[in-house]
Amino acid sequence: MSDSSNQQWGGRFSEGVDAFVARFTASIDFDKRLYRHDIEGSVAHARMLHKSGVLSNNEMAAIIQGLEGILADIEQGKIRWSVELEDIHMNIEARLTERIGETGKKLHTGRSRNDQVATDIRLWLRDEIDLITDEIVRLQKGLVDLADKEAETIMPGFTHLQTAQPVSFGHHLMAWYEMLVRDYERLLDCRKRLNFCPLGAAALAGTTYPIDRNYTASLLGFHRPTRNSLDSVSDRDFAIEFCAAAALVMTHLSRMSEELVLWTSAQFDFIALPDRFCTGSSIMPQKKNPDVPELVRGKTGRVNGHLISLLTLMKSQPLAYNKDNQEDKEPLFDTVDTLKGCLRAFADMVPHIQSKPENMAEAARRGFSTATDLADYLVVKGMAFRNAHEVVGKAVAYGVKEGKDLSEMTLEELRGFSDAIGEDVFKVLTLSGSVKSRNHLGGTAPNQVREAVRAARLHLP
Ligand code: ARG
């Protein structure tokens, strides 16, 4: 490369770019990970140029062979990226010309880096979404299997983090499953909307060559070409949508994490996590810390941050392409990496969650979780619900004072609050009686949980 000019646009310039500016404006350090999709896009573009009569048979063959050679070199770590060549697109193009000579300079006919990069990110993100949704399904399968096993295990259900009513642990796990069903659908929806091919938009206005955009789009597995050239090169909605969907997945994983952290504490002691998902303390010998859920909860912050970065990146951009867009990559890449890591950790860990049914049941009893059942019992006996609520409230206050659950009181004690109470009351005061009686679609009865498990297994790919 000459001192005074860049080889890609030397004609217009009288001096070379400042060394710091070259580093400052370069994206090769991070966009090199688009290499495979950049080459895939270039091969399709070359085929299209050939079909349209712009490239000869030999030219197309030389270009494709050259690109395949470069791909092999990259995968074997034989390529040294150059900051002077700014980004992945110009690095590969320069390499191609080095390899095959003048014909390499024809690849960029009818194309710009603007439609090229818009295509590359879509191709790359489409593949990543497929990996991510696979990982969501793996996690869902783990949850469903565990829920099946734990359908009869009873824990306290909470509102306001105060003991509310007993629920099946399996039911709780299936609630997590439902969050992931929505996440999966959101990602598929995002994939559908990004699956359009910007190639042919060129810099912003289209090109004078007789291109066939439908052909390029179909070679690359896109649904069809994008419609408007200005929009094609400037649109990053798909990246924002993806980050929004990712932020929701992370929010869900973070809520699960919070519960796992609580449940593994000595105060709850509802579950144990295998040692290999935890770490110890360098000073406190007794410690076993739930690092994996804690880290997942923490990493949610950076993914939420990336969503805001991208929204802010786009908010003031005039049409069409602006260099600002180069800043879309790092947040997007980190979102993908973070999300994949967190999903993998969760999918690996969830099948090994060990419940402690005794502790869960004990906690449910301590919290008067069957109080609503007693009120409902009194309603069946003819009392208005508001009055029943009052009666049970007094019984609970007595239980708090005496240190007794409702089910531990004698019939005599209970009848002190209402003579509508009979021997049959003890059936509704047990945890399992309470859980079993919520037996309808979406309820916590163990057979409803098993039904939800069955439906999930049919639904999962
Ligand atoms: N590295 C650039 C990016 O990431 C590629 C497109 C550059 N286009 C341009 N006209 N400077 O967006």
Short mmCIF file of C-alpha atoms and ligand atoms in Angstrom, two decimals:
data_model
loop_
_atom_site.label_atom_id
_atom_site.label_comp_id
_atom_site.label_asym_id
_atom_site.label_seq_id
_atom_site.Cartn_x
_atom_site.Cartn_y
_atom_site.Cartn_z
CA MET A 1 0.00 0.00 0.00
CA SER A 2 1.39 3.45 -0.85
CA ASP A 3 2.00 5.99 1.90
CA SER A 4 -0.17 8.64 0.39
CA SER A 5 -3.37 6.79 -0.23
CA ASN A 6 -5.59 3.89 0.70
CA GLN A 7 -5.72 1.24 -1.99
CA GLN A 8 -9.54 1.13 -1.92
CA TRP A 9 -10.19 4.83 -2.47
CA GLY A 10 -6.74 6.25 -3.20
CA GLY A 11 -7.91 8.23 -6.24
CA ARG A 12 -9.70 10.92 -4.29
CA PHE A 13 -7.07 11.39 -1.54
CA SER A 14 -3.82 13.32 -1.40
CA GLU A 15 -2.51 11.91 1.87
CA GLY A 16 -2.87 8.65 3.77
CA VAL A 17 -5.11 8.40 6.76
CA ASP A 18 -3.68 9.35 10.15
CA ALA A 19 -2.46 6.25 11.96
CA PHE A 20 -4.67 6.84 14.97
CA VAL A 21 -7.69 7.63 12.81
CA ALA A 22 -7.11 4.39 10.95
CA ARG A 23 -7.32 2.48 14.20
CA PHE A 24 -10.18 4.61 15.45
CA THR A 25 -12.36 4.02 12.42
CA ALA A 26 -11.46 0.37 11.86
CA SER A 27 -13.90 -2.37 12.80
CA ILE A 28 -11.81 -5.41 11.81
CA ASP A 29 -11.03 -6.27 15.44
CA PHE A 30 -14.66 -7.16 16.02
CA ASP A 31 -16.35 -7.58 12.63
CA LYS A 32 -13.86 -10.31 11.65
CA ARG A 33 -16.32 -12.73 13.22
CA LEU A 34 -18.63 -12.07 10.24
CA TYR A 35 -16.10 -13.65 7.84
CA ARG A 36 -18.11 -16.76 6.99
CA HIS A 37 -21.27 -14.84 6.22
CA ASP A 38 -19.35 -12.15 4.35
CA ILE A 39 -17.92 -14.83 2.06
CA GLU A 40 -21.29 -16.54 1.71
CA GLY A 41 -22.79 -13.22 0.61
CA SER A 42 -19.94 -12.56 -1.82
CA VAL A 43 -20.27 -15.99 -3.43
CA ALA A 44 -23.99 -15.40 -3.99
CA HIS A 45 -23.29 -11.93 -5.38
CA ALA A 46 -20.69 -13.33 -7.79
CA ARG A 47 -23.11 -16.00 -9.00
CA MET A 48 -25.76 -13.36 -9.57
CA LEU A 49 -23.30 -11.13 -11.50
CA HIS A 50 -22.51 -14.12 -13.68
CA LYS A 51 -26.16 -14.95 -14.26
CA SER A 52 -26.75 -11.33 -15.26
CA GLY A 53 -23.86 -11.40 -17.73
CA VAL A 54 -21.58 -9.05 -15.74
CA LEU A 55 -18.99 -11.74 -14.97
CA SER A 56 -17.77 -14.41 -17.39
CA ASN A 57 -17.72 -18.11 -16.50
CA ASN A 58 -14.03 -17.96 -15.76
CA GLU A 59 -14.26 -14.81 -13.72
CA MET A 60 -17.03 -16.22 -11.55
CA ALA A 61 -15.16 -19.50 -11.09
CA ALA A 62 -11.93 -17.71 -10.13
CA ILE A 63 -13.73 -15.47 -7.64
CA ILE A 64 -15.58 -18.33 -5.96
CA GLN A 65 -12.49 -20.49 -5.80
CA GLY A 66 -10.52 -17.59 -4.40
CA LEU A 67 -13.14 -16.91 -1.74
CA GLU A 68 -13.25 -20.57 -0.76
CA GLY A 69 -9.48 -20.57 -0.40
CA ILE A 70 -9.67 -17.52 1.82
CA LEU A 71 -12.34 -19.18 3.94
CA ALA A 72 -10.10 -22.21 4.44
CA ASP A 73 -7.16 -19.97 5.33
CA ILE A 74 -9.22 -18.07 7.89
CA GLU A 75 -10.45 -21.27 9.48
CA GLN A 76 -6.90 -22.54 9.74
CA GLY A 77 -5.82 -19.28 11.34
CA LYS A 78 -3.59 -18.37 8.40
CA ILE A 79 -4.93 -14.86 7.80
CA ARG A 80 -3.48 -11.75 9.38
CA TRP A 81 -6.09 -9.03 9.47
CA SER A 82 -5.04 -5.53 8.57
CA VAL A 83 -6.30 -2.44 10.36
CA GLU A 84 -5.38 -0.36 7.31
CA LEU A 85 -8.02 -2.33 5.42
CA GLU A 86 -10.52 -1.18 8.03
CA ASP A 87 -13.09 -3.94 8.12
CA ILE A 88 -13.83 -7.55 7.24
CA HIS A 89 -15.25 -6.62 3.84
CA MET A 90 -12.15 -4.81 2.57
CA ASN A 91 -9.78 -7.31 4.18
CA ILE A 92 -11.37 -10.18 2.31
CA GLU A 93 -11.64 -8.27 -0.96
CA ALA A 94 -7.96 -7.25 -0.83
CA ARG A 95 -7.01 -10.84 -0.05
CA LEU A 96 -9.02 -12.01 -3.04
CA THR A 97 -7.18 -9.67 -5.41
CA GLU A 98 -3.85 -10.76 -3.95
CA ARG A 99 -4.86 -14.33 -4.65
CA ILE A 100 -6.50 -14.22 -8.06
CA GLY A 101 -5.27 -10.92 -9.52
CA GLU A 102 -7.29 -8.27 -11.37
CA THR A 103 -10.46 -10.38 -11.53
CA GLY A 104 -10.76 -9.99 -7.76
CA LYS A 105 -11.43 -6.30 -8.31
CA LYS A 106 -14.63 -7.14 -10.19
CA LEU A 107 -16.39 -8.71 -7.19
CA HIS A 108 -17.52 -5.36 -5.82
CA THR A 109 -19.37 -4.47 -9.06
CA GLY A 110 -22.93 -3.35 -8.32
CA ARG A 111 -22.39 -3.59 -4.59
CA SER A 112 -21.37 -1.37 -1.69
CA ARG A 113 -20.15 -2.19 1.78
CA ASN A 114 -23.41 -0.64 2.91
CA ASP A 115 -25.66 -3.34 1.47
CA GLN A 116 -22.92 -5.90 2.08
CA VAL A 117 -22.71 -5.32 5.83
CA ALA A 118 -26.49 -5.13 6.16
CA THR A 119 -26.62 -8.56 4.51
CA ASP A 120 -23.79 -10.04 6.57
CA ILE A 121 -25.33 -9.16 9.92
CA ARG A 122 -28.69 -10.57 8.90
CA LEU A 123 -27.12 -13.84 7.74
CA TRP A 124 -25.03 -14.06 10.91
CA LEU A 125 -27.89 -13.23 13.27
CA ARG A 126 -30.20 -15.68 11.52
CA ASP A 127 -27.76 -18.50 12.29
CA GLU A 128 -27.29 -17.33 15.86
CA ILE A 129 -31.05 -17.20 16.45
CA ASP A 130 -31.23 -20.85 15.34
CA LEU A 131 -28.58 -21.80 17.91
CA ILE A 132 -30.29 -19.77 20.62
CA THR A 133 -33.74 -21.24 20.03
CA ASP A 134 -32.20 -24.74 20.12
CA GLU A 135 -30.74 -23.91 23.51
CA ILE A 136 -34.09 -22.57 24.76
CA VAL A 137 -35.70 -25.85 23.76
CA ARG A 138 -33.01 -27.81 25.61
CA LEU A 139 -33.72 -25.79 28.74
CA GLN A 140 -37.47 -26.24 28.31
CA LYS A 141 -37.07 -30.00 28.04
CA GLY A 142 -35.08 -30.03 31.27
CA LEU A 143 -37.78 -28.02 33.02
CA VAL A 144 -40.56 -30.24 31.76
CA ASP A 145 -38.81 -33.42 32.90
CA LEU A 146 -38.13 -31.94 36.32
CA ALA A 147 -41.73 -30.68 36.60
CA ASP A 148 -42.96 -34.19 35.83
CA LYS A 149 -40.82 -35.59 38.64
CA GLU A 150 -41.89 -32.87 41.05
CA ALA A 151 -45.62 -32.75 40.28
CA GLU A 152 -46.51 -34.04 43.78
CA THR A 153 -43.87 -32.03 45.65
CA ILE A 154 -45.49 -29.26 47.63
CA MET A 155 -43.93 -25.90 48.34
CA PRO A 156 -45.34 -22.62 49.55
CA GLY A 157 -46.48 -20.36 46.72
CA PHE A 158 -45.76 -16.70 47.37
CA THR A 159 -47.25 -13.30 46.76
CA HIS A 160 -45.26 -10.31 48.04
CA LEU A 161 -42.70 -13.01 48.94
CA GLN A 162 -45.03 -13.88 51.84
CA THR A 163 -46.39 -17.41 52.07
CA ALA A 164 -49.67 -17.44 50.14
CA GLN A 165 -51.01 -20.88 49.21
CA PRO A 166 -49.37 -24.25 48.73
CA VAL A 167 -48.43 -25.11 45.16
CA SER A 168 -46.84 -28.01 43.38
CA PHE A 169 -43.11 -27.44 42.77
CA GLY A 170 -43.74 -28.87 39.31
CA HIS A 171 -46.34 -26.16 38.74
CA HIS A 172 -43.76 -23.52 39.62
CA LEU A 173 -41.29 -25.03 37.15
CA MET A 174 -43.95 -25.07 34.44
CA ALA A 175 -44.45 -21.34 35.01
CA TRP A 176 -40.80 -20.90 34.02
CA TYR A 177 -41.44 -23.07 31.00
CA GLU A 178 -44.27 -20.76 29.87
CA MET A 179 -42.00 -17.70 29.98
CA LEU A 180 -39.63 -19.49 27.63
CA VAL A 181 -42.44 -20.42 25.24
CA ARG A 182 -43.06 -16.71 24.69
CA ASP A 183 -39.32 -16.03 24.35
CA TYR A 184 -38.99 -18.71 21.71
CA GLU A 185 -41.88 -17.28 19.71
CA ARG A 186 -40.50 -13.75 19.94
CA LEU A 187 -37.17 -14.91 18.53
CA LEU A 188 -38.85 -16.78 15.68
CA ASP A 189 -40.85 -13.69 14.93
CA CYS A 190 -37.68 -11.59 14.85
CA ARG A 191 -36.06 -14.15 12.54
CA LYS A 192 -39.01 -13.94 10.17
CA ARG A 193 -38.78 -10.15 9.96
CA LEU A 194 -35.02 -10.05 9.41
CA ASN A 195 -35.08 -12.64 6.65
CA PHE A 196 -35.00 -10.20 3.71
CA CYS A 197 -32.03 -9.54 1.47
CA PRO A 198 -30.62 -5.99 1.24
CA LEU A 199 -28.05 -6.86 -1.47
CA GLY A 200 -28.62 -4.74 -4.57
CA ALA A 201 -29.37 -1.58 -2.61
CA ALA A 202 -25.67 -0.82 -3.13
CA ALA A 203 -24.57 2.42 -1.43
CA LEU A 204 -28.11 3.75 -1.05
CA ALA A 205 -29.84 4.21 -4.40
CA GLY A 206 -29.45 0.89 -6.19
CA THR A 207 -27.10 0.22 -9.08
CA THR A 208 -26.93 0.64 -12.86
CA TYR A 209 -25.97 -3.01 -13.51
CA PRO A 210 -28.60 -5.51 -14.65
CA ILE A 211 -28.75 -7.26 -11.28
CA ASP A 212 -31.22 -9.96 -10.27
CA ARG A 213 -32.06 -9.33 -6.63
CA ASN A 214 -34.51 -12.22 -6.40
CA TYR A 215 -31.78 -14.61 -7.45
CA THR A 216 -29.29 -13.37 -4.82
CA ALA A 217 -32.01 -13.47 -2.15
CA SER A 218 -32.94 -17.05 -2.98
CA LEU A 219 -29.29 -18.21 -3.09
CA LEU A 220 -28.87 -16.91 0.45
CA GLY A 221 -32.09 -18.48 1.74
CA PHE A 222 -33.81 -15.14 2.28
CA HIS A 223 -37.58 -14.91 1.97
CA ARG A 224 -37.22 -12.19 -0.69
CA PRO A 225 -35.25 -8.96 -1.35
CA THR A 226 -35.94 -5.86 0.77
CA ARG A 227 -38.15 -3.32 -1.02
CA ASN A 228 -36.52 0.08 -0.64
CA SER A 229 -32.81 0.69 -1.20
CA LEU A 230 -32.54 3.58 1.30
CA ASP A 231 -34.26 1.59 4.00
CA SER A 232 -32.21 -1.52 3.14
CA VAL A 233 -28.86 0.01 4.01
CA SER A 234 -30.02 1.99 7.04
CA ASP A 235 -32.41 -0.40 8.77
CA ARG A 236 -31.15 -2.00 11.97
CA ASP A 237 -34.61 -2.70 13.42
CA PHE A 238 -33.89 -6.41 13.36
CA ALA A 239 -30.88 -5.96 15.65
CA ILE A 240 -32.96 -3.89 18.07
CA GLU A 241 -35.81 -6.38 17.97
CA PHE A 242 -33.38 -9.17 18.65
CA CYS A 243 -31.86 -7.33 21.60
CA ALA A 244 -35.35 -6.63 22.97
CA ALA A 245 -36.24 -10.32 22.70
CA ALA A 246 -32.89 -11.20 24.28
CA ALA A 247 -33.45 -8.73 27.13
CA LEU A 248 -36.73 -10.49 27.90
CA VAL A 249 -35.11 -13.93 27.88
CA MET A 250 -32.46 -12.57 30.24
CA THR A 251 -35.14 -10.99 32.43
CA HIS A 252 -36.78 -14.38 32.72
CA LEU A 253 -33.51 -16.16 33.46
CA SER A 254 -32.75 -13.48 36.01
CA ARG A 255 -36.07 -14.01 37.79
CA MET A 256 -35.41 -17.75 37.87
CA SER A 257 -31.93 -17.02 39.18
CA GLU A 258 -33.28 -14.88 41.97
CA GLU A 259 -35.51 -17.74 43.09
CA LEU A 260 -32.67 -20.26 42.89
CA VAL A 261 -30.50 -17.98 45.01
CA LEU A 262 -33.26 -17.63 47.60
CA TRP A 263 -34.08 -21.32 47.62
CA THR A 264 -30.48 -22.42 48.13
CA SER A 265 -30.06 -20.10 51.14
CA ALA A 266 -30.04 -21.58 54.65
CA GLN A 267 -33.19 -19.58 55.40
CA PHE A 268 -35.27 -21.24 52.64
CA ASP A 269 -33.27 -24.42 52.03
CA PHE A 270 -35.77 -25.67 49.44
CA ILE A 271 -33.28 -27.04 46.92
CA ALA A 272 -29.66 -27.99 46.41
CA LEU A 273 -27.57 -27.28 43.33
CA PRO A 274 -24.78 -29.69 42.38
CA ASP A 275 -21.36 -28.56 43.60
CA ARG A 276 -20.11 -28.16 40.06
CA PHE A 277 -22.44 -25.19 39.53
CA CYS A 278 -21.34 -23.48 42.74
CA THR A 279 -18.16 -22.11 44.25
CA GLY A 280 -16.81 -21.75 47.75
CA SER A 281 -15.43 -18.86 49.71
CA SER A 282 -11.74 -18.24 50.25
CA ILE A 283 -12.38 -17.24 53.87
CA MET A 284 -15.64 -18.86 55.04
CA PRO A 285 -15.28 -22.64 54.95
CA GLN A 286 -19.02 -23.33 55.20
CA LYS A 287 -19.95 -21.41 52.04
CA LYS A 288 -21.39 -22.85 48.87
CA ASN A 289 -22.36 -19.95 46.67
CA PRO A 290 -24.88 -20.18 43.81
CA ASP A 291 -22.55 -18.35 41.42
CA VAL A 292 -24.18 -19.46 38.19
CA PRO A 293 -27.62 -17.99 38.94
CA GLU A 294 -26.03 -14.92 40.50
CA LEU A 295 -23.94 -14.28 37.39
CA VAL A 296 -26.89 -14.81 35.08
CA ARG A 297 -28.85 -12.29 37.13
CA GLY A 298 -25.93 -9.89 36.88
CA LYS A 299 -25.42 -10.33 33.16
CA THR A 300 -29.01 -9.30 32.53
CA GLY A 301 -27.85 -5.73 33.13
CA ARG A 302 -25.46 -5.71 30.22
CA VAL A 303 -28.00 -7.14 27.79
CA ASN A 304 -30.56 -4.55 28.85
CA GLY A 305 -27.81 -1.97 28.33
CA HIS A 306 -27.11 -3.18 24.79
CA LEU A 307 -30.78 -2.73 23.88
CA ILE A 308 -30.59 0.89 25.02
CA SER A 309 -27.28 1.35 23.15
CA LEU A 310 -28.83 0.26 19.88
CA LEU A 311 -31.98 2.32 20.30
CA THR A 312 -29.84 5.36 21.06
CA LEU A 313 -27.51 4.57 18.16
CA MET A 314 -30.39 4.75 15.71
CA LYS A 315 -32.54 7.53 17.06
CA SER A 316 -31.00 10.47 15.21
CA GLN A 317 -29.66 8.90 12.06
CA PRO A 318 -30.78 10.53 8.85
CA LEU A 319 -31.23 8.21 5.88
CA ALA A 320 -29.39 6.31 4.60
CA TYR A 321 -26.17 4.63 5.81
CA ASN A 322 -24.06 6.42 8.43
CA LYS A 323 -20.80 5.29 9.95
CA ASP A 324 -22.61 5.27 13.29
CA ASN A 325 -23.97 1.91 12.19
CA GLN A 326 -20.58 0.33 12.66
CA GLU A 327 -21.34 0.64 16.38
CA ASP A 328 -24.21 -1.84 16.06
CA LYS A 329 -21.89 -4.83 16.13
CA GLU A 330 -20.29 -4.95 19.56
CA PRO A 331 -23.59 -4.66 21.48
CA LEU A 332 -25.19 -7.19 19.19
CA PHE A 333 -22.29 -9.65 19.41
CA ASP A 334 -22.10 -9.36 23.17
CA THR A 335 -25.85 -9.85 23.47
CA VAL A 336 -25.61 -13.08 21.49
CA ASP A 337 -22.59 -14.34 23.45
CA THR A 338 -24.08 -13.47 26.82
CA LEU A 339 -27.44 -14.97 26.02
CA LYS A 340 -25.96 -18.19 24.66
CA GLY A 341 -23.72 -18.57 27.70
CA CYS A 342 -26.55 -18.01 30.17
CA LEU A 343 -28.91 -20.36 28.37
CA ARG A 344 -26.25 -23.03 28.21
CA ALA A 345 -25.49 -22.74 31.92
CA PHE A 346 -29.18 -22.97 32.75
CA ALA A 347 -29.90 -25.86 30.40
CA ASP A 348 -26.95 -27.76 31.92
CA MET A 349 -27.94 -26.98 35.51
CA VAL A 350 -31.73 -27.29 35.63
CA PRO A 351 -31.96 -31.09 35.30
CA HIS A 352 -29.78 -31.39 38.42
CA ILE A 353 -31.83 -29.20 40.75
CA GLN A 354 -32.53 -31.32 43.83
CA SER A 355 -35.67 -30.52 45.75
CA LYS A 356 -35.92 -30.85 49.53
CA PRO A 357 -39.62 -31.74 49.87
CA GLU A 358 -39.55 -31.89 53.70
CA ASN A 359 -38.29 -28.34 53.97
CA MET A 360 -40.71 -27.06 51.37
CA ALA A 361 -43.69 -28.64 53.14
CA GLU A 362 -42.53 -27.43 56.50
CA ALA A 363 -42.28 -23.87 55.15
CA ALA A 364 -45.77 -24.11 53.69
CA ARG A 365 -47.18 -25.25 57.05
CA ARG A 366 -45.39 -22.53 58.94
CA GLY A 367 -46.96 -19.88 56.74
CA PHE A 368 -50.68 -20.81 57.23
CA SER A 369 -50.86 -21.48 53.53
CA THR A 370 -54.18 -23.35 53.83
CA ALA A 371 -56.02 -20.40 55.37
CA THR A 372 -57.89 -19.70 52.11
CA ASP A 373 -58.92 -23.35 52.03
CA LEU A 374 -60.49 -23.01 55.47
CA ALA A 375 -62.38 -19.90 54.33
CA ASP A 376 -63.59 -21.73 51.22
CA TYR A 377 -64.67 -24.64 53.46
CA LEU A 378 -66.80 -22.27 55.55
CA VAL A 379 -68.38 -20.85 52.38
CA VAL A 380 -69.37 -24.38 51.35
CA LYS A 381 -70.98 -24.69 54.81
CA GLY A 382 -73.11 -21.63 54.05
CA MET A 383 -71.09 -18.69 55.36
CA ALA A 384 -70.54 -15.53 53.23
CA PHE A 385 -66.91 -15.28 52.07
CA ARG A 386 -66.23 -11.98 53.88
CA ASN A 387 -67.39 -13.47 57.17
CA ALA A 388 -65.40 -16.62 56.58
CA HIS A 389 -62.32 -14.45 55.90
CA GLU A 390 -62.82 -12.77 59.29
CA VAL A 391 -63.26 -16.08 61.15
CA VAL A 392 -60.13 -17.59 59.60
CA GLY A 393 -58.18 -14.41 60.31
CA LYS A 394 -58.91 -14.89 64.00
CA ALA A 395 -57.91 -18.55 63.85
CA VAL A 396 -54.60 -17.58 62.22
CA ALA A 397 -53.95 -14.94 64.87
CA TYR A 398 -54.50 -17.65 67.49
CA GLY A 399 -52.16 -20.00 65.63
CA VAL A 400 -49.45 -17.33 65.49
CA LYS A 401 -49.73 -16.86 69.26
CA GLU A 402 -49.72 -20.60 70.01
CA GLY A 403 -47.16 -21.54 67.36
CA LYS A 404 -49.60 -23.91 65.63
CA ASP A 405 -50.62 -24.38 62.03
CA LEU A 406 -54.38 -24.62 61.35
CA SER A 407 -53.99 -28.32 60.67
CA GLU A 408 -52.35 -28.79 64.06
CA MET A 409 -55.31 -27.38 66.04
CA THR A 410 -57.83 -29.69 67.62
CA LEU A 411 -61.40 -29.76 66.35
CA GLU A 412 -62.39 -28.11 69.61
CA GLU A 413 -59.97 -25.25 69.12
CA LEU A 414 -61.20 -24.73 65.58
CA ARG A 415 -64.86 -24.88 66.56
CA GLY A 416 -64.09 -22.06 68.99
CA PHE A 417 -64.00 -19.82 65.90
CA SER A 418 -67.09 -21.20 64.18
CA ASP A 419 -69.43 -24.08 64.98
CA ALA A 420 -69.88 -24.62 61.24
CA ILE A 421 -66.54 -26.45 61.39
CA GLY A 422 -66.76 -30.25 61.50
CA GLU A 423 -64.46 -33.29 61.52
CA ASP A 424 -64.20 -33.11 57.69
CA VAL A 425 -62.26 -29.84 57.96
CA PHE A 426 -58.94 -31.67 58.25
CA LYS A 427 -59.21 -32.88 54.66
CA VAL A 428 -58.95 -29.30 53.38
CA LEU A 429 -56.36 -28.20 55.91
CA THR A 430 -53.67 -30.57 54.69
CA LEU A 431 -51.23 -29.30 52.09
CA SER A 432 -51.95 -32.08 49.66
CA GLY A 433 -55.73 -31.63 50.02
CA SER A 434 -55.33 -27.93 49.28
CA VAL A 435 -53.19 -28.49 46.21
CA LYS A 436 -55.34 -31.32 44.84
CA SER A 437 -58.49 -29.24 45.04
CA ARG A 438 -57.25 -26.61 42.54
CA ASN A 439 -58.04 -28.99 39.79
CA HIS A 440 -58.79 -27.07 36.62
CA LEU A 441 -56.93 -25.89 33.53
CA GLY A 442 -53.89 -23.92 34.72
CA GLY A 443 -54.40 -24.90 38.38
CA THR A 444 -51.77 -26.39 40.66
CA ALA A 445 -53.30 -29.86 41.24
CA PRO A 446 -50.66 -32.52 40.46
CA ASN A 447 -52.75 -34.07 37.70
CA GLN A 448 -53.07 -30.62 36.09
CA VAL A 449 -49.29 -30.27 36.29
CA ARG A 450 -48.87 -33.64 34.60
CA GLU A 451 -51.38 -32.56 31.97
CA ALA A 452 -49.35 -29.38 31.34
CA VAL A 453 -46.22 -31.54 31.06
CA ARG A 454 -47.93 -33.81 28.55
CA ALA A 455 -49.09 -30.85 26.43
CA ALA A 456 -45.62 -29.28 26.56
CA ARG A 457 -43.99 -32.50 25.35
CA LEU A 458 -46.37 -32.61 22.41
CA HIS A 459 -45.66 -28.98 21.62
CA LEU A 460 -41.85 -29.03 21.93
CA PRO A 461 -39.88 -29.66 18.73
N1 ARG B 1 -17.46 -1.42 8.68
C1 ARG B 1 -18.64 -0.80 8.20
C2 ARG B 1 -19.80 -1.07 9.17
O1 ARG B 1 -19.65 -1.84 10.02
C3 ARG B 1 -19.01 -1.32 6.86
C4 ARG B 1 -19.75 -0.35 6.01
C5 ARG B 1 -18.91 0.84 5.74
N2 ARG B 1 -19.49 1.68 4.77
C6 ARG B 1 -19.01 2.91 4.53
N3 ARG B 1 -19.58 3.59 3.63
N4 ARG B 1 -18.02 3.41 5.23
O2 ARG B 1 -20.84 -0.50 9.07
#
